[in-house]
Short mmCIF file of C-alpha atoms in Angstrom, two decimals:
data_model
loop_
_atom_site.label_atom_id
_atom_site.label_comp_id
_atom_site.label_asym_id
_atom_site.label_seq_id
_atom_site.Cartn_x
_atom_site.Cartn_y
_atom_site.Cartn_z
CA UNK J 85 31.52 230.80 -97.28
CA UNK J 86 29.21 228.52 -95.31
CA UNK J 87 29.84 226.79 -92.00
CA UNK J 88 28.52 223.65 -93.68
CA UNK J 89 31.72 223.49 -95.72
CA UNK J 90 33.40 222.12 -92.60
CA UNK J 91 33.84 218.36 -92.98
CA UNK J 92 33.31 217.82 -89.24
CA UNK J 93 29.93 219.57 -89.27
CA UNK J 94 28.74 217.78 -92.42
CA UNK J 95 29.66 214.38 -90.95
CA UNK J 96 28.13 215.29 -87.60
CA UNK J 97 24.79 216.40 -89.08
CA UNK J 98 24.69 213.43 -91.46
CA UNK J 99 25.11 210.96 -88.59
CA UNK J 100 22.51 212.88 -86.57
CA UNK J 101 20.06 212.61 -89.50
CA UNK J 102 20.68 208.85 -89.80
CA UNK J 103 20.10 208.45 -86.07
CA UNK J 104 16.81 210.35 -86.38
CA UNK J 105 15.67 208.00 -89.16
CA UNK J 106 16.52 204.96 -87.04
CA UNK J 107 14.76 206.51 -84.06
CA UNK J 108 11.70 207.21 -86.18
CA UNK J 109 11.58 203.55 -87.25
CA UNK J 110 12.07 202.43 -83.65
CA UNK J 111 9.34 204.78 -82.41
CA UNK J 112 6.90 203.43 -85.00
CA UNK J 113 7.52 199.95 -83.61
CA UNK J 114 7.25 201.25 -80.06
CA UNK J 115 3.80 202.71 -80.73
CA UNK J 116 2.72 199.38 -82.23
CA UNK J 117 4.02 197.51 -79.17
CA UNK J 118 2.34 199.91 -76.74
CA UNK J 119 -0.96 199.54 -78.56
CA UNK J 120 -1.08 195.74 -78.59
CA UNK J 121 1.09 194.67 -75.64
CA UNK J 122 -0.49 192.19 -73.21
CA UNK J 123 2.04 190.05 -71.39
CA UNK J 124 -0.68 187.76 -70.02
CA UNK J 125 -1.83 186.84 -73.54
CA UNK J 126 -0.56 183.64 -75.17
CA UNK J 127 -1.33 184.64 -78.73
CA UNK J 128 1.05 184.57 -81.67
CA UNK J 129 0.77 188.38 -81.81
CA UNK J 130 2.14 188.70 -78.27
CA UNK J 131 4.98 186.32 -79.16
CA UNK J 132 5.86 188.51 -82.17
CA UNK J 133 5.66 191.61 -80.01
CA UNK J 134 8.13 190.17 -77.51
CA UNK J 135 10.59 189.40 -80.31
CA UNK J 136 10.06 192.87 -81.73
CA UNK J 137 10.69 194.30 -78.26
CA UNK J 138 14.16 192.73 -78.18
CA UNK J 139 14.89 193.99 -81.71
CA UNK J 140 13.80 197.52 -80.80
CA UNK J 141 15.94 197.42 -77.68
CA UNK J 142 18.98 196.45 -79.74
CA UNK J 143 18.38 199.39 -82.07
CA UNK J 144 17.89 201.77 -79.15
CA UNK J 145 21.07 200.64 -77.40
CA UNK J 146 22.95 201.35 -80.62
CA UNK J 147 21.30 204.76 -80.94
CA UNK J 148 22.11 205.74 -77.34
CA UNK J 149 25.73 204.66 -77.74
CA UNK J 150 26.10 206.70 -80.93
CA UNK J 151 24.43 209.75 -79.36
CA UNK J 152 26.87 209.74 -76.44
CA UNK J 153 29.81 209.36 -78.83
CA UNK J 154 28.42 212.16 -81.01
CA UNK J 155 28.36 214.48 -78.03
CA UNK J 156 32.13 214.08 -77.61
CA UNK J 157 32.60 214.55 -81.36
CA UNK J 158 30.46 217.69 -81.19
CA UNK J 159 32.67 219.17 -78.48
CA UNK J 160 35.78 218.47 -80.55
CA UNK J 161 34.15 219.92 -83.67
CA UNK J 162 33.52 223.20 -81.89
CA UNK J 163 37.25 223.48 -81.25
CA UNK J 164 38.06 222.88 -84.91
CA UNK J 165 35.60 225.61 -85.95
CA UNK J 166 37.57 228.20 -84.00
CA UNK J 167 39.90 228.38 -87.00
CA UNK J 168 36.96 229.19 -89.28
CA UNK J 169 34.87 231.60 -87.22
CA UNK J 170 36.46 235.10 -87.16
CA UNK J 171 37.50 236.19 -83.69
CA UNK J 172 37.08 232.77 -82.10
CA UNK J 173 40.21 231.41 -80.45
CA UNK J 174 38.57 228.36 -78.85
CA UNK J 175 35.20 226.64 -78.45
CA UNK J 176 33.91 229.48 -76.26
CA UNK J 177 33.85 231.88 -79.20
CA UNK J 178 32.09 229.31 -81.41
CA UNK J 179 29.45 228.47 -78.80
CA UNK J 180 28.80 232.15 -78.14
CA UNK J 181 28.72 233.07 -81.83
CA UNK J 182 24.93 233.38 -81.62
CA UNK J 183 22.14 232.94 -79.11
CA UNK J 184 21.57 229.27 -79.92
CA UNK J 185 24.94 227.79 -78.90
CA UNK J 186 24.55 227.69 -75.12
CA UNK J 187 20.91 226.46 -75.11
CA UNK J 188 21.94 223.73 -77.57
CA UNK J 189 24.82 222.61 -75.34
CA UNK J 190 22.55 222.55 -72.28
CA UNK J 191 19.91 220.57 -74.17
CA UNK J 192 22.52 218.03 -75.26
CA UNK J 193 23.64 217.49 -71.67
CA UNK J 194 20.05 217.08 -70.47
CA UNK J 195 19.34 214.56 -73.24
CA UNK J 196 22.48 212.59 -72.33
CA UNK J 197 21.18 212.43 -68.76
CA UNK J 198 17.75 211.37 -70.04
CA UNK J 199 19.21 208.65 -72.27
CA UNK J 200 21.28 207.38 -69.37
CA UNK J 201 18.14 207.19 -67.24
CA UNK J 202 16.37 205.29 -70.02
CA UNK J 203 19.23 202.77 -70.30
CA UNK J 204 19.02 202.14 -66.55
CA UNK J 205 15.25 201.57 -66.55
CA UNK J 206 15.48 199.46 -69.70
CA UNK J 207 18.11 197.20 -68.12
CA UNK J 208 15.91 196.66 -65.06
CA UNK J 209 12.95 195.90 -67.34
CA UNK J 210 14.88 193.30 -69.33
CA UNK J 211 16.18 191.60 -66.18
CA UNK J 212 12.64 191.14 -64.83
CA UNK J 213 10.73 188.07 -66.09
CA UNK J 214 7.54 189.93 -67.08
CA UNK J 215 8.76 193.28 -68.49
CA UNK J 216 7.08 195.32 -65.69
CA UNK J 217 8.38 198.70 -66.86
CA UNK J 218 7.91 198.29 -70.60
CA UNK J 219 5.21 200.92 -71.03
CA UNK J 220 6.94 203.46 -68.79
CA UNK J 221 10.32 203.11 -70.46
CA UNK J 222 8.83 203.41 -73.95
CA UNK J 223 6.78 206.49 -73.08
CA UNK J 224 9.96 207.96 -71.64
CA UNK J 225 11.80 207.22 -74.87
CA UNK J 226 9.07 208.79 -76.96
CA UNK J 227 9.50 211.93 -74.87
CA UNK J 228 13.26 211.80 -75.45
CA UNK J 229 12.63 211.40 -79.19
CA UNK J 230 10.66 214.67 -79.19
CA UNK J 231 13.59 216.30 -77.39
CA UNK J 232 16.07 214.91 -79.91
CA UNK J 233 13.94 216.23 -82.78
CA UNK J 234 14.07 219.65 -81.14
CA UNK J 235 17.83 219.24 -80.68
CA UNK J 236 18.33 218.57 -84.40
CA UNK J 237 16.24 221.60 -85.35
CA UNK J 238 18.27 223.71 -82.91
CA UNK J 239 21.53 222.35 -84.39
CA UNK J 240 20.50 223.42 -87.89
CA UNK J 241 19.48 226.85 -86.61
CA UNK J 242 22.69 227.25 -84.62
CA UNK J 243 25.07 226.27 -87.41
CA UNK J 244 23.10 228.28 -89.99
CA UNK J 245 23.48 231.46 -87.93
CA UNK J 246 27.18 231.32 -87.10
CA UNK J 247 28.61 234.54 -88.60
CA UNK J 248 31.62 234.11 -90.85
CA UNK J 249 32.06 237.74 -91.89
CA UNK J 250 31.71 239.47 -88.52
CA UNK J 251 34.16 238.71 -85.68
CA UNK J 252 32.67 237.09 -82.59
CA UNK J 253 33.57 237.98 -79.03
CA UNK J 254 35.84 235.40 -77.48
CA UNK J 255 38.92 236.18 -75.44
CA UNK J 256 38.02 239.87 -75.23
CA UNK J 257 35.21 238.70 -72.95
CA UNK J 258 36.89 235.72 -71.32
CA UNK J 259 39.89 237.72 -70.12
CA UNK J 260 37.85 240.41 -68.41
CA UNK J 261 37.91 240.63 -64.63
CA UNK J 262 35.66 237.85 -63.29
CA UNK J 263 31.98 238.79 -62.99
CA UNK J 264 30.42 235.97 -61.04
CA UNK J 265 26.70 235.12 -61.30
CA UNK J 266 24.10 235.77 -58.59
CA UNK J 267 26.40 238.20 -56.80
CA UNK J 268 28.86 235.49 -55.76
CA UNK J 269 32.40 236.29 -54.78
CA UNK J 270 35.14 233.79 -55.48
CA UNK J 271 35.34 233.02 -51.76
CA UNK J 272 31.61 232.33 -51.41
CA UNK J 273 31.63 230.23 -54.57
CA UNK J 274 34.49 228.05 -53.29
CA UNK J 275 32.84 227.70 -49.86
CA UNK J 276 29.59 226.55 -51.50
CA UNK J 277 31.52 224.13 -53.71
CA UNK J 278 33.20 222.37 -50.81
CA UNK J 279 30.08 222.58 -48.62
CA UNK J 280 27.89 220.83 -51.19
CA UNK J 281 30.64 218.35 -52.02
CA UNK J 282 30.80 217.35 -48.35
CA UNK J 283 27.00 217.36 -48.01
CA UNK J 284 26.50 215.13 -51.06
CA UNK J 285 29.15 212.70 -49.82
CA UNK J 286 27.39 212.54 -46.45
CA UNK J 287 23.92 212.07 -47.97
CA UNK J 288 25.21 209.39 -50.33
CA UNK J 289 26.72 207.56 -47.38
CA UNK J 290 23.34 207.73 -45.62
CA UNK J 291 21.70 206.49 -48.86
CA UNK J 292 19.24 209.38 -48.87
CA UNK J 293 18.39 209.43 -52.59
CA UNK J 294 15.84 212.26 -52.35
CA UNK J 295 18.18 214.73 -50.61
CA UNK J 296 21.07 213.65 -52.83
CA UNK J 297 18.89 214.30 -55.90
CA UNK J 298 18.24 217.92 -54.99
CA UNK J 299 21.77 218.61 -53.75
CA UNK J 300 23.29 217.21 -56.94
CA UNK J 301 21.05 219.40 -59.08
CA UNK J 302 22.27 222.45 -57.17
CA UNK J 303 25.86 221.19 -57.26
CA UNK J 304 25.69 220.89 -61.05
CA UNK J 305 25.44 224.68 -61.34
CA UNK J 306 27.72 225.47 -58.41
CA UNK J 307 30.33 223.08 -59.78
CA UNK J 308 30.12 224.60 -63.26
CA UNK J 309 30.65 228.15 -61.98
CA UNK J 310 33.36 227.10 -59.52
CA UNK J 311 35.33 225.26 -62.20
CA UNK J 312 34.92 228.05 -64.74
CA UNK J 313 35.50 231.06 -62.50
CA UNK J 314 37.90 229.69 -59.88
CA UNK J 315 39.54 226.31 -60.42
CA UNK J 316 40.00 226.90 -64.15
CA UNK J 317 42.16 229.93 -63.37
CA UNK J 318 44.66 227.60 -61.71
CA UNK J 319 44.56 225.14 -64.59
CA UNK J 320 45.46 227.97 -66.98
CA UNK J 321 47.63 229.77 -64.37
CA UNK J 322 46.06 233.03 -65.49
CA UNK J 323 43.89 235.21 -63.21
CA UNK J 324 41.25 236.19 -65.79
CA UNK J 325 41.02 233.20 -68.14
CA UNK J 326 37.41 232.16 -67.51
CA UNK J 327 36.93 229.45 -70.11
CA UNK J 328 35.29 226.05 -69.53
CA UNK J 329 36.54 224.72 -72.89
CA UNK J 330 40.26 225.42 -73.20
CA UNK J 331 41.08 222.84 -70.52
CA UNK J 332 39.82 220.22 -72.97
CA UNK J 333 42.78 220.93 -75.26
CA UNK J 334 46.15 219.21 -75.52
CA UNK J 335 47.99 222.21 -74.06
CA UNK J 336 46.38 221.39 -70.72
CA UNK J 337 46.77 217.62 -71.09
CA UNK J 338 43.03 217.19 -71.74
CA UNK J 339 42.43 217.51 -67.99
CA UNK J 340 39.07 219.15 -68.68
CA UNK J 341 37.63 215.82 -69.80
CA UNK J 342 38.39 214.32 -66.42
CA UNK J 343 37.08 217.33 -64.52
CA UNK J 344 33.83 217.72 -66.46
CA UNK J 345 33.17 213.99 -66.68
CA UNK J 346 33.73 213.80 -62.92
CA UNK J 347 31.17 216.55 -62.32
CA UNK J 348 28.56 215.32 -64.81
CA UNK J 349 29.10 211.67 -63.90
CA UNK J 350 28.78 212.43 -60.20
CA UNK J 351 25.57 214.38 -60.78
CA UNK J 352 24.14 211.64 -63.02
CA UNK J 353 24.82 208.89 -60.49
CA UNK J 354 23.48 211.17 -57.76
CA UNK J 355 20.12 212.00 -59.36
CA UNK J 356 19.37 208.71 -61.13
CA UNK J 357 18.62 206.54 -58.04
CA UNK J 358 15.75 208.81 -56.98
CA UNK J 359 14.29 208.97 -60.52
CA UNK J 360 14.60 205.20 -61.02
CA UNK J 361 12.92 204.62 -57.67
CA UNK J 362 10.02 206.84 -58.77
CA UNK J 363 9.73 205.00 -62.09
CA UNK J 364 10.23 201.43 -60.89
CA UNK J 365 10.30 201.30 -57.05
CA UNK J 366 13.74 199.73 -57.48
CA UNK J 367 16.55 201.12 -55.32
CA UNK J 368 20.02 201.81 -56.72
CA UNK J 369 21.84 202.69 -53.52
CA UNK J 370 25.18 201.53 -54.92
CA UNK J 371 24.99 204.28 -57.53
CA UNK J 372 25.20 206.85 -54.76
CA UNK J 373 28.67 205.47 -54.02
CA UNK J 374 29.61 205.98 -57.69
CA UNK J 375 28.39 209.57 -57.36
CA UNK J 376 30.65 210.16 -54.37
CA UNK J 377 33.65 208.62 -56.16
CA UNK J 378 33.11 210.72 -59.32
CA UNK J 379 32.75 213.93 -57.30
CA UNK J 380 35.82 213.00 -55.24
CA UNK J 381 37.90 212.53 -58.39
CA UNK J 382 36.78 215.88 -59.79
CA UNK J 383 37.21 217.67 -56.47
CA UNK J 384 40.68 216.30 -55.80
CA UNK J 385 41.90 217.19 -59.31
CA UNK J 386 40.59 220.74 -58.97
CA UNK J 387 42.05 221.12 -55.48
CA UNK J 388 45.40 219.73 -56.61
CA UNK J 389 45.79 222.50 -59.18
CA UNK J 390 45.17 225.16 -56.52
CA UNK J 391 47.59 223.57 -54.05
CA UNK J 392 50.23 223.11 -56.74
CA UNK J 393 50.02 226.74 -57.79
CA UNK J 394 50.29 227.95 -54.20
CA UNK J 395 53.28 225.71 -53.43
CA UNK J 396 55.12 226.96 -56.50
CA UNK J 397 54.23 230.67 -56.31
CA UNK J 398 53.39 231.24 -52.64
CA UNK J 399 50.18 233.15 -53.47
CA UNK J 400 46.67 232.50 -54.69
CA UNK J 401 45.30 233.94 -57.90
#
């Protein structure tokens, strides 16, 4: 039996392949535009290039929208594969079925962040009368295209190496006593979580994009570990259930989507203003407010589960 017999995986890879073809066509046009672009020229070639620029942008907006949607479909597909992969009871077992699953997931998140940054710069470029960031945004997209090519190769490698005859480790690992990274204890992890949450909110209020950039990068990892190794325990109401994926399921009212989107959205809005300022000299101070709101939503949801459990049971896990 092959993992490629799964309808979800076949559809997913087929759409990814179509997107790559469209991106290849778009990148061919981008290279042509970069080679001949001269906004000061009044030639017919420059006029055609400007029209081609709008066409390419339409294609790229479509591609970015599909890529973001595909990421959500990919997460759901991992859950459906748990019924196919021996020993896997949720997405955690599927992702950890070989050494390619976690790097692939991390790469996908980084590419989503990169595509979001490109959309932001592209919007600023189109709003300006003379396309001041055209070359920068297209070089950025060419770099993202290389990353997406690597992502597709990693997807094929990952799915090709998922074992279907040997059981994978899933809950036998997830239900062990928590072993936190970097020597953290649960107490120190929670303290760091709330400390950086408060610090980011303060820095965003002061509109310090540089400090917010670095703090959000750190908070991305602290938030992941805090949700997985502490707050998730209260979502599941089990002291050793260390799974970042099960909270995405119906049994937990899909609360994981809100929690993870709050974390990733807050980090994205927190790091983008600094990067955009470096690319374009344009400030996006209002995005720092969005970062604070996204983190606040995530933080309040996580805290509510802890408070609810304590009020009902009178103890902490």
